[in-house]
Tab-separated table of C-alpha atoms in Angstrom:
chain	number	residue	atom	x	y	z
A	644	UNK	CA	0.000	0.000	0.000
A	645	UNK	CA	1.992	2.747	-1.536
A	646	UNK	CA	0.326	5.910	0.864
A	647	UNK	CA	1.286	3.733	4.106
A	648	UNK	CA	4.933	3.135	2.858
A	649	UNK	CA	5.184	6.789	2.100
A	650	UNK	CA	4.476	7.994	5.445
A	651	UNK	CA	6.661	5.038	6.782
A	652	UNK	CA	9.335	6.745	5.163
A	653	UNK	CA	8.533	10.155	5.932
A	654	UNK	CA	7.598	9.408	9.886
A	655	UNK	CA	8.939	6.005	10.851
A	656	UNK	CA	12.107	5.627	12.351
A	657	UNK	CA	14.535	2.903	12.894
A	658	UNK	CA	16.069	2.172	16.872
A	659	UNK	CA	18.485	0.184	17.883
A	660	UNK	CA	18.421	-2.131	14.231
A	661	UNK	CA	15.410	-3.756	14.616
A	662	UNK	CA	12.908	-1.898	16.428
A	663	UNK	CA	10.863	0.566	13.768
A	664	UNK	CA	8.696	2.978	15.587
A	665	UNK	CA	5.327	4.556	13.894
A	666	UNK	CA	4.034	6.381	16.985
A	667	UNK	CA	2.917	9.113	15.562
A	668	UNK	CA	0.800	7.985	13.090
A	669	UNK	CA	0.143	3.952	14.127
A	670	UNK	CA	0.006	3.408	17.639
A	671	UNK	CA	0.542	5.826	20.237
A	672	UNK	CA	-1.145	9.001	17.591
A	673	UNK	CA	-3.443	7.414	15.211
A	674	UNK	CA	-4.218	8.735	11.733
A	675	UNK	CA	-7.959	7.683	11.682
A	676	UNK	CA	-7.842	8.684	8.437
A	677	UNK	CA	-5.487	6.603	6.942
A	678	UNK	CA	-6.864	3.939	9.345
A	679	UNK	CA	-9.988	4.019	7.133
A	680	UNK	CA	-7.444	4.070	3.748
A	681	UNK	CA	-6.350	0.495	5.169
A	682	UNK	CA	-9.587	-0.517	6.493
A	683	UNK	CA	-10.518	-0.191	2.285
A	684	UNK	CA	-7.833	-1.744	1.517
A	685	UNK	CA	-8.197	-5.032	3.909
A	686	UNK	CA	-11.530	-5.222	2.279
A	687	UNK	CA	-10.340	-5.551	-1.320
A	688	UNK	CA	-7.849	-8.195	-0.071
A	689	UNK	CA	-10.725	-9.871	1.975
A	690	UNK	CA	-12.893	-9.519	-0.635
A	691	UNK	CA	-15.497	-12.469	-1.389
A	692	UNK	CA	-14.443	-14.064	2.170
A	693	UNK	CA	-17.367	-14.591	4.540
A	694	UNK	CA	-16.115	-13.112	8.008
A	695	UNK	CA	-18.480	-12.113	10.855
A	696	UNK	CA	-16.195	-11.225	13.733
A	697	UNK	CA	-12.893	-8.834	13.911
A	698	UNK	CA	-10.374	-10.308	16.892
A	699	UNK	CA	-7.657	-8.209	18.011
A	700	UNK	CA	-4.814	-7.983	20.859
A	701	UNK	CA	-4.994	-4.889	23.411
A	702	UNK	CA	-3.528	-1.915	23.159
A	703	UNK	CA	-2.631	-0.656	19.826
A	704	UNK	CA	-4.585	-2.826	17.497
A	705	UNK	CA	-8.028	-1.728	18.822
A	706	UNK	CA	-7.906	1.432	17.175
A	707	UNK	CA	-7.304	-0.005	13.265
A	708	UNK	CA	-9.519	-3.318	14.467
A	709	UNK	CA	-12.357	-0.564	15.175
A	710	UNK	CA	-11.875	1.647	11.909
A	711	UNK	CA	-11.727	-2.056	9.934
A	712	UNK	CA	-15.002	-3.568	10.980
A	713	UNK	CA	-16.814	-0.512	9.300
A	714	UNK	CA	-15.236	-2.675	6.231
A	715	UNK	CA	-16.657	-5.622	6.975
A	716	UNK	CA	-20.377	-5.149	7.379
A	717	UNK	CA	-19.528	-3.235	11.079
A	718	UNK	CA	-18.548	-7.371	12.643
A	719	UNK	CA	-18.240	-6.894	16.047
A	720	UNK	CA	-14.447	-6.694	17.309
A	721	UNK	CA	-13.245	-8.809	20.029
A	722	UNK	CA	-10.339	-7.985	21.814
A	723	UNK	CA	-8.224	-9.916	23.617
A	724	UNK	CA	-6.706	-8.864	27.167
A	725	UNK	CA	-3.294	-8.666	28.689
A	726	UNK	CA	-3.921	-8.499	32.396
A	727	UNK	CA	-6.957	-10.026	34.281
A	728	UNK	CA	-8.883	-7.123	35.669
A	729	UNK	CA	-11.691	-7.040	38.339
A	730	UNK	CA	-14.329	-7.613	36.206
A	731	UNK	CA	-13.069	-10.054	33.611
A	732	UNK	CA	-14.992	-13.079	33.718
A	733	UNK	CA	-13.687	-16.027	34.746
A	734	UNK	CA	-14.890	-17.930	31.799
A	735	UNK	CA	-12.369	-17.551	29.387
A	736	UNK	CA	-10.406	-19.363	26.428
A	737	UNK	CA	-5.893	-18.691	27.415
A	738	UNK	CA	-3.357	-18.481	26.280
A	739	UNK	CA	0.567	-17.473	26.688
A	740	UNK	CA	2.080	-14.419	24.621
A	741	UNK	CA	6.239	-13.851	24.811
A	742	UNK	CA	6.877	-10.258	23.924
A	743	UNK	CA	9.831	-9.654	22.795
A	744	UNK	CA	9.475	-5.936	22.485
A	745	UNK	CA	8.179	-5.747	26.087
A	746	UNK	CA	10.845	-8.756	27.585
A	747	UNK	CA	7.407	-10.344	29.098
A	748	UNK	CA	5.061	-13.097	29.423
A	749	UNK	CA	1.780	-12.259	28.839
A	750	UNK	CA	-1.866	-14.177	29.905
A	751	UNK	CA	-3.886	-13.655	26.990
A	752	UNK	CA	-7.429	-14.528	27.191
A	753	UNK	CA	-10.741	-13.357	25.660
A	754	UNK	CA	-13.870	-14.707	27.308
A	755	UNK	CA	-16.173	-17.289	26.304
A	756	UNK	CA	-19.335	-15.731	24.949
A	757	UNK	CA	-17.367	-13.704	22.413
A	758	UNK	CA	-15.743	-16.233	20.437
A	759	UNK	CA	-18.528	-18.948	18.820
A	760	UNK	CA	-18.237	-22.116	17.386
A	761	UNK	CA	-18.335	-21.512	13.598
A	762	UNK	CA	-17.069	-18.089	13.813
A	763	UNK	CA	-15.432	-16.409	10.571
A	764	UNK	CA	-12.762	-14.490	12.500
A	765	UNK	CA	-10.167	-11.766	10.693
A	766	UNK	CA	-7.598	-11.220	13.229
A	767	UNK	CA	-6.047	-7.764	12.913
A	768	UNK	CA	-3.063	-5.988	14.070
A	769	UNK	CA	-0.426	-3.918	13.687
A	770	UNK	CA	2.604	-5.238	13.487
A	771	UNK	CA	3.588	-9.135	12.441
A	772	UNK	CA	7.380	-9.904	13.346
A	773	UNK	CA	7.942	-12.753	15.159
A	774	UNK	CA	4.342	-14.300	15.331
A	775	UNK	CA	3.924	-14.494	18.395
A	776	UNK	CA	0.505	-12.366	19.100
A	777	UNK	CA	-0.949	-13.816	16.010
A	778	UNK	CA	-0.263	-17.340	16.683
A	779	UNK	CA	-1.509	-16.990	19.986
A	780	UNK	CA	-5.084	-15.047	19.029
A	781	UNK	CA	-4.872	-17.978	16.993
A	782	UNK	CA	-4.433	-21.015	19.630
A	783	UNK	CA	-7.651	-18.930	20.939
A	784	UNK	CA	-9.739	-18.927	18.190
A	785	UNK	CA	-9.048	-22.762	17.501
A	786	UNK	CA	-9.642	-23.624	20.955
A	787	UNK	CA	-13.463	-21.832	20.243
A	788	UNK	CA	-13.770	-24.346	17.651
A	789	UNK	CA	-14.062	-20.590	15.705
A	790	UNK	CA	-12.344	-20.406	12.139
A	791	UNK	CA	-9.480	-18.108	11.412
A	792	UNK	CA	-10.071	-16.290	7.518
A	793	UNK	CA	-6.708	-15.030	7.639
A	794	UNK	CA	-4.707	-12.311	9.659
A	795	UNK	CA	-3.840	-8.749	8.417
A	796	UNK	CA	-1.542	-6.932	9.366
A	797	UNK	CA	-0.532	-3.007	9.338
A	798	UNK	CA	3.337	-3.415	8.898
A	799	UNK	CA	5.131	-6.922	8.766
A	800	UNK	CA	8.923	-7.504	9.876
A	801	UNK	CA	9.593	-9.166	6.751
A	802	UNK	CA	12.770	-10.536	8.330
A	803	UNK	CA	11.489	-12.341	10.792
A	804	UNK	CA	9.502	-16.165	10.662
A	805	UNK	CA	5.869	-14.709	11.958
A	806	UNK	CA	4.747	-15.012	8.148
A	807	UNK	CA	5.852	-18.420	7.965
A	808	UNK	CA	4.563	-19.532	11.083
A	809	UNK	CA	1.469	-18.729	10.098
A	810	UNK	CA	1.419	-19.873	6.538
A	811	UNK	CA	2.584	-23.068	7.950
A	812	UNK	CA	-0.780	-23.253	9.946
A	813	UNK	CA	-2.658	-23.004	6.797
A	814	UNK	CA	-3.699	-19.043	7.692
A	815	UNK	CA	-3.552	-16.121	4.981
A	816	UNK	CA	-1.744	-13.583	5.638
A	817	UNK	CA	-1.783	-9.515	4.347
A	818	UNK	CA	0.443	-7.202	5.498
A	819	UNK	CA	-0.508	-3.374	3.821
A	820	UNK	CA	3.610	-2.953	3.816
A	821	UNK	CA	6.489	-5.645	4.200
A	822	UNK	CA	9.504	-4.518	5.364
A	823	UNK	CA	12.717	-6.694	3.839
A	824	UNK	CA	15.390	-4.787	5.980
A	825	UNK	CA	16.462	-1.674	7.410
A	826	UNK	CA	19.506	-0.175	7.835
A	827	UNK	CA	20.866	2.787	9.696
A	828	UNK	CA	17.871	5.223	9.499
A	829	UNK	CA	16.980	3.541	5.895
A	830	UNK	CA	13.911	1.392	5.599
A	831	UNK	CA	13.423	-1.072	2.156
A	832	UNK	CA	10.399	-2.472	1.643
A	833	UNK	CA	9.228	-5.808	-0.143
B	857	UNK	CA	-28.304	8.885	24.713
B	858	UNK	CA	-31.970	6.492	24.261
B	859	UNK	CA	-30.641	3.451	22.772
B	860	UNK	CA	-27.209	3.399	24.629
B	861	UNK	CA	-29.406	3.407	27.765
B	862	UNK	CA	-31.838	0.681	26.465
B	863	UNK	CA	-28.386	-1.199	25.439
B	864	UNK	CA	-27.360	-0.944	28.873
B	865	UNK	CA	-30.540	-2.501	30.380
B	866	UNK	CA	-30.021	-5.137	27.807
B	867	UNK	CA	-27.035	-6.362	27.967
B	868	UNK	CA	-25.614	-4.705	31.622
B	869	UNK	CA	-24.550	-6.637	34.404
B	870	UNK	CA	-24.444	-5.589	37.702
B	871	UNK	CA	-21.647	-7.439	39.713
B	872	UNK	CA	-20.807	-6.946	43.377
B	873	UNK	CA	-22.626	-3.704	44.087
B	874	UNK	CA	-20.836	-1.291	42.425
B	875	UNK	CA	-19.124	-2.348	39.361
B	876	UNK	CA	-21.310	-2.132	35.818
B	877	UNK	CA	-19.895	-5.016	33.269
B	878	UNK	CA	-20.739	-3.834	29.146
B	879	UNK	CA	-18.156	-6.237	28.196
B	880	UNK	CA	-20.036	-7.472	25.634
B	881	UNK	CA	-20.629	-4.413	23.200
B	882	UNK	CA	-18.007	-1.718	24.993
B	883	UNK	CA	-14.981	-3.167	26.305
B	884	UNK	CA	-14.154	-6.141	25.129
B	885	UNK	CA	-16.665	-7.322	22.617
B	886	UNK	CA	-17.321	-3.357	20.546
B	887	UNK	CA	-20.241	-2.626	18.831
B	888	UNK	CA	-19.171	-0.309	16.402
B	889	UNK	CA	-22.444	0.991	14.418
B	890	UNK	CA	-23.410	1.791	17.979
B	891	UNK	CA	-20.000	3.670	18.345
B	892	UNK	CA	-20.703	5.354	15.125
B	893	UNK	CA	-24.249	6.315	16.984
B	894	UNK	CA	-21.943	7.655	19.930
B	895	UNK	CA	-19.547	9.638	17.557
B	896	UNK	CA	-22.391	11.722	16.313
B	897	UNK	CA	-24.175	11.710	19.611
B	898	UNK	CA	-20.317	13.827	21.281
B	899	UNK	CA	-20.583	15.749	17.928
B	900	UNK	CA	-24.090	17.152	18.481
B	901	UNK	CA	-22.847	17.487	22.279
B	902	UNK	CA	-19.355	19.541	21.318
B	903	UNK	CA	-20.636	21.327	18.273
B	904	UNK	CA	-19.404	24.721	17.477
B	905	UNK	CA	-16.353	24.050	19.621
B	906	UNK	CA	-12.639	24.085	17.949
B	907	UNK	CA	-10.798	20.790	18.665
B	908	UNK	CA	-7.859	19.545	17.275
B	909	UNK	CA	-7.215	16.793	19.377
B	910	UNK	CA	-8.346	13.475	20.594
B	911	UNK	CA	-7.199	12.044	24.041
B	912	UNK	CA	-7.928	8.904	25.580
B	913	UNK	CA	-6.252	6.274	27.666
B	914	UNK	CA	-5.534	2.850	26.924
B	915	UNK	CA	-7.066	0.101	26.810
B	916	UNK	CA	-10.517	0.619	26.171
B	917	UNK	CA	-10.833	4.221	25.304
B	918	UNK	CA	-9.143	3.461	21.958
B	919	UNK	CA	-12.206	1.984	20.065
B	920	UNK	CA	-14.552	4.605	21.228
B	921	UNK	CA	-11.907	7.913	20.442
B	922	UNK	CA	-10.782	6.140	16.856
B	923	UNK	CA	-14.513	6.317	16.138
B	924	UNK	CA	-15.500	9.686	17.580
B	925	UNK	CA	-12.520	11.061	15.679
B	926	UNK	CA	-14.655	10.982	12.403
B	927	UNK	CA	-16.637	13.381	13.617
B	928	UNK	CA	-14.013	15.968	14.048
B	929	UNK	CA	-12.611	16.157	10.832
B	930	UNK	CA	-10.418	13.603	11.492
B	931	UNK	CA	-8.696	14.881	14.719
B	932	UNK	CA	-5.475	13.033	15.729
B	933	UNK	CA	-6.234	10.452	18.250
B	934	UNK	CA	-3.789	10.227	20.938
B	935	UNK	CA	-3.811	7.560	23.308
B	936	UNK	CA	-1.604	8.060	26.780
B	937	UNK	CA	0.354	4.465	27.876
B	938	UNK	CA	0.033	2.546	31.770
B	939	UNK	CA	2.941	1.257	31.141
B	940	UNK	CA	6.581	1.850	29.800
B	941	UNK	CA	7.277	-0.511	26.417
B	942	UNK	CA	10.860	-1.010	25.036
B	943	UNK	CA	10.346	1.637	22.270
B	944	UNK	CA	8.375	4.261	24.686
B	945	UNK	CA	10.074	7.560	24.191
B	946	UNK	CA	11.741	8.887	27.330
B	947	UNK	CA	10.470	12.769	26.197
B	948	UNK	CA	6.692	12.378	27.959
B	949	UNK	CA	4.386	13.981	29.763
B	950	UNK	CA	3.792	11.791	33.270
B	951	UNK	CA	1.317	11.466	36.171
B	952	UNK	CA	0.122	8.760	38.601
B	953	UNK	CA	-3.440	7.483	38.677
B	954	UNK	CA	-4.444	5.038	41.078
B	955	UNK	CA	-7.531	2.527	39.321
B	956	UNK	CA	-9.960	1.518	41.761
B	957	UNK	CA	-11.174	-1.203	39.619
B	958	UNK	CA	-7.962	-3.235	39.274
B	959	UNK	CA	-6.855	-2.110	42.620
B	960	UNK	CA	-3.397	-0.891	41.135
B	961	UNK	CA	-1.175	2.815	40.532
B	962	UNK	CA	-0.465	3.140	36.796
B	963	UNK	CA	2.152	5.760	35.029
B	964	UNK	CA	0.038	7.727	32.888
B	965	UNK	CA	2.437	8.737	29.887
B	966	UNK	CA	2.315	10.975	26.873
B	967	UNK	CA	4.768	11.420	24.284
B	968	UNK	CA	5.223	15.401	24.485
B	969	UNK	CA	5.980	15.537	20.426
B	970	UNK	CA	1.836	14.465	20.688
B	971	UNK	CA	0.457	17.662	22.658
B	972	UNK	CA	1.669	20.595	21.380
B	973	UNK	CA	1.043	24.076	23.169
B	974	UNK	CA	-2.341	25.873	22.235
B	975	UNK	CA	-4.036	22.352	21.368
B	976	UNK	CA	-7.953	22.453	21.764
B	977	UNK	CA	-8.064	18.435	23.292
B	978	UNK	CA	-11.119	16.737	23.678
B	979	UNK	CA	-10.851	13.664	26.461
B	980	UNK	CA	-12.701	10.458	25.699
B	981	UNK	CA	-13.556	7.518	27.904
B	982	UNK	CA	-15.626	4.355	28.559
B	983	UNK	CA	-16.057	5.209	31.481
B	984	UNK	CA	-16.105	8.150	34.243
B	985	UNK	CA	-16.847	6.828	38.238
B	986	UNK	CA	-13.991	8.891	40.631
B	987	UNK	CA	-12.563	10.470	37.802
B	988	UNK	CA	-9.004	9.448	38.273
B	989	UNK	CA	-7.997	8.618	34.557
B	990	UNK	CA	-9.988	11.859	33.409
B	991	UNK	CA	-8.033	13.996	35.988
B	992	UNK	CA	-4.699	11.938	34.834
B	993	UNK	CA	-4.975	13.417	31.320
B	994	UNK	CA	-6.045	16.905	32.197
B	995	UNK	CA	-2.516	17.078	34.122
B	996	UNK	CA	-0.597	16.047	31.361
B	997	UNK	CA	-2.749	18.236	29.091
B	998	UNK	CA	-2.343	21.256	31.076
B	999	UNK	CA	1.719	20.255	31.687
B	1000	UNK	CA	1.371	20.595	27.817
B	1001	UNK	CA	-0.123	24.073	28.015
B	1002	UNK	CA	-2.860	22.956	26.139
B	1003	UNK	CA	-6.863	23.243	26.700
B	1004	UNK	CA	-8.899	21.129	27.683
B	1005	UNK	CA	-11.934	21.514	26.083
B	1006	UNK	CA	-14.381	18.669	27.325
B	1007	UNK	CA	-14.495	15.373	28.525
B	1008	UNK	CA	-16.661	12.843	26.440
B	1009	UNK	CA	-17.373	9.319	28.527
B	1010	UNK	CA	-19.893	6.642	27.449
B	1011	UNK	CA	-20.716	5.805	31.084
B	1012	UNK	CA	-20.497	7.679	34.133
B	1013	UNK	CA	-21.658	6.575	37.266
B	1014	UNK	CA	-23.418	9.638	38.523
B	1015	UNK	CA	-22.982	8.113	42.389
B	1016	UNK	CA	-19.577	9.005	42.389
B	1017	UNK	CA	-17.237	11.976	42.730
B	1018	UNK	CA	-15.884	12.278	38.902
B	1019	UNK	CA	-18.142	15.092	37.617
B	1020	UNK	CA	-17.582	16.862	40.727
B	1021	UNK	CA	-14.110	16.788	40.277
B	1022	UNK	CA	-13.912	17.912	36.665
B	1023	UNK	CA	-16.293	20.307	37.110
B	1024	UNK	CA	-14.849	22.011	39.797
B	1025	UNK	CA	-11.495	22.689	37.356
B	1026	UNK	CA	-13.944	24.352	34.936
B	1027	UNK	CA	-14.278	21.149	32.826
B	1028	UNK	CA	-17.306	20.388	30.763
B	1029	UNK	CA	-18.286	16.870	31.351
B	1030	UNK	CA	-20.535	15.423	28.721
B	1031	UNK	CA	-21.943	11.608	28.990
B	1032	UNK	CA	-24.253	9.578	26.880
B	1033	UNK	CA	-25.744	7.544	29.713
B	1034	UNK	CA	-25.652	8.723	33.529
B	1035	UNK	CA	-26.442	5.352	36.135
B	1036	UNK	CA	-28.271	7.237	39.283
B	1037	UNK	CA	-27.978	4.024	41.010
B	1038	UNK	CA	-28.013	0.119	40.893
B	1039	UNK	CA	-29.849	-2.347	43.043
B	1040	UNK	CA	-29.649	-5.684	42.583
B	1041	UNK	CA	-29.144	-5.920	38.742
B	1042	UNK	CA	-31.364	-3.482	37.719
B	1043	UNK	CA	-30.008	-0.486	36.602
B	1044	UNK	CA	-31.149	3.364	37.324
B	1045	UNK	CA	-30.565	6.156	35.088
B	1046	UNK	CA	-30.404	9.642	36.043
């Protein structure tokens, strides 16, 4: 998507070699705007697929999860929790995240009544690197008996094996820009 | 807001006393036509003021401001972080707020490159009981030198101290729904 890569250029930048920040515009600012450029643009890669729920992982891929469901018919978006709060129900499907970004384990649950059995789940967020978030919204949905459409994805880390993971469980994947490497403050894309 | 309330007595649960679970079309599972309904809803509420700025707090304030956003012209959404991520830019805006609900002190954080002096912000939330979170991101809004111009929540519980709070810094406090009281699991609105 040639307007996100663009403003990756123009905005992102690189930290220590393989971290590539987008706050301003992905996830700690959001351009609702372009947010609604990619929500049109997950729909023409969706296109013809029958999916009635959006799943996402707290924090930043609620906002683009939100923006994308006006894309699909407004499904409703589910999205799944870090940290068990005071009123999370107790009824939930688990499982564990490793973030390496964050150096930490994470619980990840969602609860029972919002993931059904036959479910046509997109699973949307925004970054893909090493699979981890995906595969494990994935373990979720599975474990709902729920059926996973395919996963898209803001920007992917090219680089790194999420992709392959994924493709290896049979699961589409989109990512609206790839990025093959980056070096000093220099970002290629796929 | 009618058919927020309505939703409310639909699908609200009242759990031990005092705490209000809409997990199931607010903040967790999102209903976002009824979002849309929202955004239009804080439009009508705010109209005629100038705003350049969206501010919520993670997690679940992100669906609701992403939305509402599209009825400013598109306002930049910012989002302030509980916690401090590996690519979290030292250069913020801080202050503590203490969540009843999870029984926990958070760091509030802002990046300062996303308040700028002389912004017109407009503060959304799920939810507004004691008012700690809203009263986090007025002090890092007014550490910004920036206005505050309202605070937009989906939910307040009118039997606590929040409004009062806000109100007595000279904030306008506008909420679709307003609980008077709960008893049992039926729900009162003011």
């Amino acid at each position: 998507m040639e307007i996100l890569k663009d403003r990756i250029r123009k905005d992102g930048k690189v930290l220590n070699g393989n971290i590539l920040k987008v706050d301003n515009f992905v996830n700690h600012q959001v351009d609702v705007k372009l947010f609604n450029e990619m929500g049109k643009e997950f729909k023409k890669r969706f296109n013809g697929y029958e999916i009635n729920k959006i799943v996402t992982i707290e924090s930043s891929g609620i906002g683009i999860a939100t923006i994308v469901s006006q894309y699909f018919d407004f499904a409703p978006v589910v999205f799944a929790k870090k940290t068990i709060g005071g009123n999370f129900s107790q009824e939930s499907y688990e499982t564990k995240v490793y973030s390496y970004t964050k150096k930490q384990e994470y619980n990840v649950k969602i609860s029972k009544e919002f993931i059904n059995k036959g479910d046509k789940v997109l699973i949307i967020d925004d970054f893909l690197a090493n699979g981890n978030a995906s595969l494990g919204l994935v373990d979720i949905i599975k474990q709902a008996e729920a059926t996973v459409v395919g996963v898209g994805i803001i920007i992917e880390k090219g680089f790194q094996e999420g992709r392959e993971k994924l493709e290896k469980e049979g699961i589409r994947v989109e990512s609206l820009a790839i990025v093959e490497k980056m070096e000093g403050n220099k970002i290629y894309f796929k």
